[in-house]
PDB file of C-alpha atoms and ligand atoms in Angstrom:
ATOM      1  CA  MET A   1     -16.585 -18.104  21.651  1.00 55.00           C
ATOM      2  CA  LYS A   2     -13.373 -16.306  20.806  1.00 62.00           C
ATOM      3  CA  ILE A   3     -13.591 -17.343  17.171  1.00 70.00           C
ATOM      4  CA  GLN A   4     -17.137 -15.946  16.905  1.00 76.00           C
ATOM      5  CA  VAL A   5     -15.975 -12.572  18.226  1.00 77.00           C
ATOM      6  CA  VAL A   6     -13.167 -12.391  15.693  1.00 76.00           C
ATOM      7  CA  GLU A   7     -15.516 -13.395  12.869  1.00 81.00           C
ATOM      8  CA  SER A   8     -18.070 -10.732  13.756  1.00 84.00           C
ATOM      9  CA  VAL A   9     -15.366  -8.038  13.883  1.00 84.00           C
ATOM     10  CA  LEU A  10     -14.247  -9.019  10.383  1.00 87.00           C
ATOM     11  CA  LYS A  11     -17.855  -9.130   9.130  1.00 90.00           C
ATOM     12  CA  ALA A  12     -18.556  -5.637  10.468  1.00 92.00           C
ATOM     13  CA  ASN A  13     -15.313  -4.386   8.890  1.00 96.00           C
ATOM     14  CA  ASP A  14     -16.223  -5.928   5.527  1.00 95.00           C
ATOM     15  CA  ALA A  15     -19.658  -4.297   5.494  1.00 96.00           C
ATOM     16  CA  VAL A  16     -18.116  -0.863   6.078  1.00 98.00           C
ATOM     17  CA  ALA A  17     -15.429  -1.615   3.463  1.00 98.00           C
ATOM     18  CA  ALA A  18     -18.110  -2.421   0.891  1.00 98.00           C
ATOM     19  CA  GLU A  19     -19.758   0.935   1.594  1.00 98.00           C
ATOM     20  CA  ASN A  20     -16.383   2.729   1.268  1.00 98.00           C
ATOM     21  CA  ARG A  21     -15.807   1.023  -2.084  1.00 98.00           C
ATOM     22  CA  ARG A  22     -19.253   2.016  -3.342  1.00 98.00           C
ATOM     23  CA  ARG A  23     -18.630   5.613  -2.311  1.00 97.00           C
ATOM     24  CA  LEU A  24     -15.160   5.736  -3.917  1.00 98.00           C
ATOM     25  CA  THR A  25     -16.352   4.191  -7.163  1.00 96.00           C
ATOM     26  CA  ALA A  26     -19.311   6.604  -7.338  1.00 96.00           C
ATOM     27  CA  ALA A  27     -16.915   9.540  -6.908  1.00 96.00           C
ATOM     28  CA  GLY A  28     -14.577   8.196  -9.622  1.00 96.00           C
ATOM     29  CA  VAL A  29     -11.713   7.645  -7.186  1.00 97.00           C
ATOM     30  CA  LEU A  30      -9.125   4.878  -7.565  1.00 98.00           C
ATOM     31  CA  ALA A  31      -8.106   3.882  -4.033  1.00 98.00           C
ATOM     32  CA  ILE A  32      -4.868   1.996  -3.489  1.00 98.00           C
ATOM     33  CA  ASN A  33      -4.039   0.271  -0.202  1.00 98.00           C
ATOM     34  CA  VAL A  34      -0.252   0.505   0.227  1.00 98.00           C
ATOM     35  CA  MET A  35       1.142  -2.135   2.560  1.00 98.00           C
ATOM     36  CA  GLY A  36       4.542  -3.320   3.740  1.00 98.00           C
ATOM     37  CA  ALA A  37       6.813  -3.568   6.765  1.00 98.00           C
ATOM     38  CA  PRO A  38       7.938  -0.486   8.719  1.00 98.00           C
ATOM     39  CA  GLY A  39      10.806   1.023   6.756  1.00 98.00           C
ATOM     40  CA  SER A  40       9.957  -0.706   3.478  1.00 98.00           C
ATOM     41  CA  GLY A  41       9.713   2.709   1.802  1.00 98.00           C
ATOM     42  CA  LYS A  42       5.956   3.349   1.613  1.00 98.00           C
ATOM     43  CA  THR A  43       6.061   7.048   2.426  1.00 98.00           C
ATOM     44  CA  LEU A  44       9.080   7.764   0.207  1.00 98.00           C
ATOM     45  CA  LEU A  45       7.464   5.913  -2.702  1.00 98.00           C
ATOM     46  CA  LEU A  46       4.369   8.120  -2.382  1.00 98.00           C
ATOM     47  CA  GLU A  47       6.502  11.266  -2.058  1.00 98.00           C
ATOM     48  CA  ARG A  48       8.191  10.359  -5.356  1.00 98.00           C
ATOM     49  CA  THR A  49       5.048   9.048  -7.110  1.00 98.00           C
ATOM     50  CA  ILE A  50       2.482  11.795  -6.528  1.00 98.00           C
ATOM     51  CA  PRO A  51       4.426  14.606  -8.281  1.00 97.00           C
ATOM     52  CA  HIS A  52       4.280  12.550 -11.518  1.00 97.00           C
ATOM     53  CA  LEU A  53       0.493  12.224 -11.359  1.00 96.00           C
ATOM     54  CA  ALA A  54      -1.768  15.249 -10.993  1.00 91.00           C
ATOM     55  CA  PRO A  55      -0.733  16.154  -7.424  1.00 90.00           C
ATOM     56  CA  GLU A  56      -3.783  18.340  -6.813  1.00 93.00           C
ATOM     57  CA  ARG A  57      -5.964  15.302  -7.674  1.00 96.00           C
ATOM     58  CA  CYS A  58      -4.056  12.910  -5.364  1.00 97.00           C
ATOM     59  CA  ALA A  59      -5.051  12.362  -1.755  1.00 98.00           C
ATOM     60  CA  VAL A  60      -3.394  10.331   0.980  1.00 98.00           C
ATOM     61  CA  LEU A  61      -4.723   8.715   4.124  1.00 98.00           C
ATOM     62  CA  VAL A  62      -1.753   7.650   6.196  1.00 97.00           C
ATOM     63  CA  GLY A  63      -1.960   5.259   9.127  1.00 96.00           C
ATOM     64  CA  ASP A  64       0.535   5.141  11.980  1.00 95.00           C
ATOM     65  CA  LEU A  65       0.196   4.290  15.647  1.00 96.00           C
ATOM     66  CA  GLN A  66       1.544   7.709  16.661  1.00 96.00           C
ATOM     67  CA  THR A  67       2.903  10.956  15.208  1.00 95.00           C
ATOM     68  CA  THR A  68       1.977  13.020  12.165  1.00 95.00           C
ATOM     69  CA  ARG A  69       5.480  12.699  10.666  1.00 95.00           C
ATOM     70  CA  ASP A  70       4.438  10.893   7.488  1.00 95.00           C
ATOM     71  CA  ALA A  71       1.523  13.284   6.895  1.00 96.00           C
ATOM     72  CA  GLU A  72       3.929  16.209   7.265  1.00 96.00           C
ATOM     73  CA  ARG A  73       6.264  14.670   4.668  1.00 97.00           C
ATOM     74  CA  LEU A  74       3.410  13.954   2.255  1.00 97.00           C
ATOM     75  CA  GLY A  75       1.932  17.409   2.833  1.00 96.00           C
ATOM     76  CA  ALA A  76       4.856  18.741   0.816  1.00 97.00           C
ATOM     77  CA  VAL A  77       3.576  16.961  -2.329  1.00 97.00           C
ATOM     78  CA  THR A  78      -0.212  17.251  -1.940  1.00 96.00           C
ATOM     79  CA  PRO A  79      -2.465  19.327   0.312  1.00 93.00           C
ATOM     80  CA  LEU A  80      -4.961  16.454   0.561  1.00 96.00           C
ATOM     81  CA  VAL A  81      -3.383  14.462   3.396  1.00 96.00           C
ATOM     82  CA  THR A  82      -5.030  13.038   6.484  1.00 96.00           C
ATOM     83  CA  GLN A  83      -3.116  11.236   9.209  1.00 96.00           C
ATOM     84  CA  ILE A  84      -4.961   8.441  10.997  1.00 96.00           C
ATOM     85  CA  ASN A  85      -3.415   7.579  14.373  1.00 95.00           C
ATOM     86  CA  THR A  86      -4.415   4.069  15.372  1.00 95.00           C
ATOM     87  CA  GLY A  87      -3.072   4.284  18.957  1.00 95.00           C
ATOM     88  CA  THR A  88      -2.324   0.633  19.622  1.00 94.00           C
ATOM     89  CA  GLY A  89      -3.878  -0.651  16.372  1.00 95.00           C
ATOM     90  CA  CYS A  90      -1.400  -2.445  14.119  1.00 96.00           C
ATOM     91  CA  HIS A  91      -3.463  -2.081  10.906  1.00 97.00           C
ATOM     92  CA  LEU A  92      -6.061   0.281   9.436  1.00 97.00           C
ATOM     93  CA  THR A  93      -9.727  -0.695   9.558  1.00 97.00           C
ATOM     94  CA  ALA A  94     -12.572   0.228   7.224  1.00 98.00           C
ATOM     95  CA  PRO A  95     -14.319   2.571   9.735  1.00 97.00           C
ATOM     96  CA  GLN A  96     -11.062   4.532  10.153  1.00 97.00           C
ATOM     97  CA  VAL A  97     -10.937   4.931   6.379  1.00 98.00           C
ATOM     98  CA  THR A  98     -14.573   6.091   6.359  1.00 98.00           C
ATOM     99  CA  ALA A  99     -13.599   8.869   8.772  1.00 97.00           C
ATOM    100  CA  GLY A 100     -10.680   9.705   6.480  1.00 97.00           C
ATOM    101  CA  LEU A 101     -12.986   9.878   3.442  1.00 97.00           C
ATOM    102  CA  ASP A 102     -15.232  12.285   5.345  1.00 96.00           C
ATOM    103  CA  SER A 103     -12.231  14.632   5.618  1.00 93.00           C
ATOM    104  CA  LEU A 104     -11.715  14.790   1.819  1.00 94.00           C
ATOM    105  CA  ALA A 105     -13.531  16.451  -1.072  1.00 92.00           C
ATOM    106  CA  LEU A 106     -13.748  13.148  -2.967  1.00 94.00           C
ATOM    107  CA  ASP A 107     -15.095  14.597  -6.204  1.00 92.00           C
ATOM    108  CA  ARG A 108     -11.740  16.382  -6.682  1.00 93.00           C
ATOM    109  CA  VAL A 109      -9.694  13.207  -6.171  1.00 97.00           C
ATOM    110  CA  LYS A 110      -8.482  10.790  -8.876  1.00 97.00           C
ATOM    111  CA  TYR A 111      -6.012   8.725  -6.852  1.00 98.00           C
ATOM    112  CA  LEU A 112      -6.396   7.977  -3.157  1.00 98.00           C
ATOM    113  CA  PHE A 113      -3.351   6.333  -1.609  1.00 98.00           C
ATOM    114  CA  ILE A 114      -4.026   4.664   1.732  1.00 98.00           C
ATOM    115  CA  GLU A 115      -0.675   4.110   3.422  1.00 98.00           C
ATOM    116  CA  ASN A 116      -1.369   1.332   5.887  1.00 98.00           C
ATOM    117  CA  VAL A 117       0.375   0.861   9.229  1.00 98.00           C
ATOM    118  CA  GLY A 118       3.786  -0.761   8.705  1.00 97.00           C
ATOM    119  CA  ASN A 119       3.053  -4.451   9.251  1.00 97.00           C
ATOM    120  CA  MET A 120       3.416  -7.612   7.169  1.00 96.00           C
ATOM    121  CA  VAL A 121       0.627  -9.623   8.770  1.00 96.00           C
ATOM    122  CA  CYS A 122      -2.846  -8.302   9.607  1.00 94.00           C
ATOM    123  CA  PRO A 123      -3.345  -5.519   7.020  1.00 96.00           C
ATOM    124  CA  ALA A 124      -3.897  -8.371   4.543  1.00 95.00           C
ATOM    125  CA  GLY A 125      -7.017  -9.452   6.481  1.00 95.00           C
ATOM    126  CA  PHE A 126      -8.754  -6.064   6.655  1.00 97.00           C
ATOM    127  CA  ASP A 127     -10.515  -4.850   3.529  1.00 97.00           C
ATOM    128  CA  LEU A 128     -10.627  -1.029   3.567  1.00 98.00           C
ATOM    129  CA  GLY A 129     -12.786  -0.589   0.476  1.00 98.00           C
ATOM    130  CA  GLU A 130      -9.805  -0.028  -1.833  1.00 98.00           C
ATOM    131  CA  GLN A 131      -9.840  -1.145  -5.478  1.00 98.00           C
ATOM    132  CA  ARG A 132      -6.136  -2.067  -5.626  1.00 98.00           C
ATOM    133  CA  ARG A 133      -3.597  -3.479  -3.178  1.00 98.00           C
ATOM    134  CA  VAL A 134       0.096  -2.782  -3.442  1.00 98.00           C
ATOM    135  CA  VAL A 135       2.753  -4.460  -1.307  1.00 98.00           C
ATOM    136  CA  LEU A 136       6.284  -3.135  -0.847  1.00 98.00           C
ATOM    137  CA  LEU A 137       9.234  -5.348   0.043  1.00 98.00           C
ATOM    138  CA  SER A 138      12.599  -3.649   0.384  1.00 98.00           C
ATOM    139  CA  VAL A 139      15.641  -5.651  -0.617  1.00 98.00           C
ATOM    140  CA  THR A 140      17.185  -4.832   2.777  1.00 98.00           C
ATOM    141  CA  GLU A 141      14.500  -7.011   4.429  1.00 97.00           C
ATOM    142  CA  GLY A 142      16.045 -10.078   2.829  1.00 97.00           C
ATOM    143  CA  ASP A 143      15.053 -12.529   0.109  1.00 97.00           C
ATOM    144  CA  ASP A 144      12.973 -14.846   2.321  1.00 97.00           C
ATOM    145  CA  LYS A 145       9.979 -12.670   3.274  1.00 98.00           C
ATOM    146  CA  VAL A 146       7.567 -13.576   0.465  1.00 98.00           C
ATOM    147  CA  ALA A 147       7.594 -17.203   1.589  1.00 97.00           C
ATOM    148  CA  LYS A 148       7.435 -16.279   5.293  1.00 97.00           C
ATOM    149  CA  TYR A 149       4.514 -13.806   4.997  1.00 97.00           C
ATOM    150  CA  PRO A 150       2.494 -15.300   2.127  1.00 97.00           C
ATOM    151  CA  THR A 151      -0.906 -13.863   3.116  1.00 97.00           C
ATOM    152  CA  LEU A 152       0.219 -10.298   2.445  1.00 97.00           C
ATOM    153  CA  PHE A 153       1.676 -11.135  -0.963  1.00 98.00           C
ATOM    154  CA  GLN A 154      -1.357 -13.242  -1.914  1.00 98.00           C
ATOM    155  CA  VAL A 155      -3.684 -10.218  -1.831  1.00 97.00           C
ATOM    156  CA  ALA A 156      -1.377  -7.934  -3.853  1.00 98.00           C
ATOM    157  CA  ASP A 157      -2.267  -6.607  -7.294  1.00 98.00           C
ATOM    158  CA  ALA A 158       1.267  -5.223  -7.514  1.00 98.00           C
ATOM    159  CA  ILE A 159       4.452  -6.055  -5.617  1.00 98.00           C
ATOM    160  CA  LEU A 160       7.263  -3.515  -5.503  1.00 98.00           C
ATOM    161  CA  LEU A 161      10.788  -4.576  -4.652  1.00 98.00           C
ATOM    162  CA  THR A 162      12.124  -1.325  -3.227  1.00 98.00           C
ATOM    163  CA  LYS A 163      15.581   0.120  -2.514  1.00 98.00           C
ATOM    164  CA  VAL A 164      17.049  -1.857  -5.427  1.00 98.00           C
ATOM    165  CA  ASP A 165      19.810   0.748  -5.613  1.00 97.00           C
ATOM    166  CA  LEU A 166      21.237  -0.994  -2.519  1.00 97.00           C
ATOM    167  CA  LEU A 167      21.490  -4.445  -4.128  1.00 96.00           C
ATOM    168  CA  GLY A 168      25.177  -3.921  -4.779  1.00 93.00           C
ATOM    169  CA  VAL A 169      25.995  -3.757  -1.047  1.00 95.00           C
ATOM    170  CA  LEU A 170      23.831  -6.723  -0.008  1.00 94.00           C
ATOM    171  CA  ASP A 171      25.876  -9.900   0.044  1.00 92.00           C
ATOM    172  CA  GLY A 172      24.031 -13.055  -0.899  1.00 93.00           C
ATOM    173  CA  TYR A 173      20.662 -11.534  -1.793  1.00 96.00           C
ATOM    174  CA  ARG A 174      19.011 -14.009  -4.160  1.00 97.00           C
ATOM    175  CA  ARG A 175      16.683 -12.061  -6.395  1.00 96.00           C
ATOM    176  CA  GLU A 176      15.618 -15.223  -8.262  1.00 97.00           C
ATOM    177  CA  ARG A 177      14.417 -16.720  -4.969  1.00 97.00           C
ATOM    178  CA  VAL A 178      12.053 -13.762  -4.470  1.00 98.00           C
ATOM    179  CA  TYR A 179      10.661 -14.159  -7.988  1.00 98.00           C
ATOM    180  CA  GLU A 180      10.228 -17.918  -7.523  1.00 98.00           C
ATOM    181  CA  ASP A 181       8.284 -17.358  -4.298  1.00 98.00           C
ATOM    182  CA  ILE A 182       6.110 -14.666  -5.902  1.00 98.00           C
ATOM    183  CA  SER A 183       5.262 -16.844  -8.898  1.00 98.00           C
ATOM    184  CA  ARG A 184       4.333 -19.697  -6.564  1.00 98.00           C
ATOM    185  CA  ILE A 185       2.219 -17.548  -4.170  1.00 97.00           C
ATOM    186  CA  ASN A 186       0.682 -14.961  -6.503  1.00 98.00           C
ATOM    187  CA  SER A 187       1.397 -15.302 -10.203  1.00 97.00           C
ATOM    188  CA  ARG A 188      -1.120 -12.601 -11.223  1.00 97.00           C
ATOM    189  CA  ALA A 189       0.611  -9.713  -9.390  1.00 98.00           C
ATOM    190  CA  ALA A 190       2.570  -7.167 -11.401  1.00 98.00           C
ATOM    191  CA  VAL A 191       6.132  -6.962 -10.044  1.00 98.00           C
ATOM    192  CA  PHE A 192       8.289  -3.837 -10.161  1.00 98.00           C
ATOM    193  CA  GLU A 193      11.830  -3.082  -9.044  1.00 98.00           C
ATOM    194  CA  VAL A 194      12.186   0.499  -7.881  1.00 98.00           C
ATOM    195  CA  ALA A 195      14.537   2.820  -6.071  1.00 98.00           C
ATOM    196  CA  ALA A 196      12.462   5.878  -5.196  1.00 98.00           C
ATOM    197  CA  ARG A 197      15.588   7.627  -3.910  1.00 97.00           C
ATOM    198  CA  THR A 198      17.325   7.553  -7.302  1.00 98.00           C
ATOM    199  CA  GLY A 199      14.226   7.340  -9.510  1.00 98.00           C
ATOM    200  CA  GLN A 200      15.304   3.949 -10.895  1.00 98.00           C
ATOM    201  CA  GLY A 201      12.379   1.887 -12.198  1.00 98.00           C
ATOM    202  CA  MET A 202       9.718   4.485 -11.435  1.00 98.00           C
ATOM    203  CA  GLU A 203       8.340   4.742 -15.001  1.00 98.00           C
ATOM    204  CA  PRO A 204       6.875   1.193 -15.249  1.00 98.00           C
ATOM    205  CA  TRP A 205       5.246   1.634 -11.825  1.00 98.00           C
ATOM    206  CA  LEU A 206       3.728   4.979 -12.837  1.00 98.00           C
ATOM    207  CA  ALA A 207       2.496   3.461 -16.109  1.00 98.00           C
ATOM    208  CA  TRP A 208       0.831   0.647 -14.183  1.00 98.00           C
ATOM    209  CA  LEU A 209      -0.870   3.147 -11.848  1.00 98.00           C
ATOM    210  CA  ARG A 210      -2.187   5.208 -14.763  1.00 97.00           C
ATOM    211  CA  ALA A 211      -3.438   2.058 -16.504  1.00 97.00           C
ATOM    212  CA  GLN A 212      -5.499   1.120 -13.440  1.00 97.00           C
ATOM    213  CA  ARG A 213      -7.594   4.230 -13.988  1.00 91.00           C
ATOM    214  CA  SER A 214      -8.187   3.510 -17.669  1.00 74.00           C
ATOM    215  CA  PRO A 215      -8.011  -0.254 -18.167  1.00 57.00           C
TER     216      PRO A 215
HETATM  217 MG1   MG B   1       5.292   5.604   6.398  1.00 61.47          MG
HETATM  218 ZN1   ZN B   2      -3.020  -5.508  13.050  1.00 61.47          ZN
END
C-alpha cells in the first residue's frame, strides 16, 4: 500500500513537471535546477553568475523551508526573484514550480535558475520541468560525497566543485578520488572547479551555461 502511495505522488509530480517543461520551452526559457547540500554555495554561485549573463533576462525561483534570506540576496542581482517556502518540505516539487512560473513574465526570461532546497538526497527524484540539472559539491564537504550520494550526481548535466579557493587549508582532500567517483557514476556530466568568492574558474562555467542556450 505504502509503495503505491509513493508511486502515485511521483506520477502526479512528473505530469506537472512535463507541463512546466512544455511551458518553459514554448516561452524560450532555459530552466536550470540547482541542487546541492546546505552551504554548498548555491546562492553565492547565482549571485556571481547572473551579473555576467543578461541580469534583466535572468529569473530565480529559490526554495527554502523558511525565510526569504536567499531571495533578498538574489534580489540585489535581478528583480525577477520568487522565494518558495516549503515549510517542512525537504525538496521542491513540480506544482511549487508551477506557482513560481505564474509569478514571472516568462516571455522576458532567458535563464531561469531554480535553487532547490539544500539536500543531497530527494531533489534528485523530483523532476521540476527543468531542462538542465546542476549539482554543487563544496570541497569543504569532503572527497567522499559523490560515492555516498550517487543518485544526485547521476542526474547532473554539470557538477561544480565549489570553494576550491579553500583547497590549500584542507588537509588530505583527494581531488582525484572525486574525479574517479564522478567518472564511474556519471561520465557524461561536465565538471567545473569554481570559487565564486574569488571568481576563480567562473569563465568555463559561464561558457557552458551560454552554450546550453545555443547548442
Ligand atoms: Mg541558498
Ligand atoms: Zn525531500
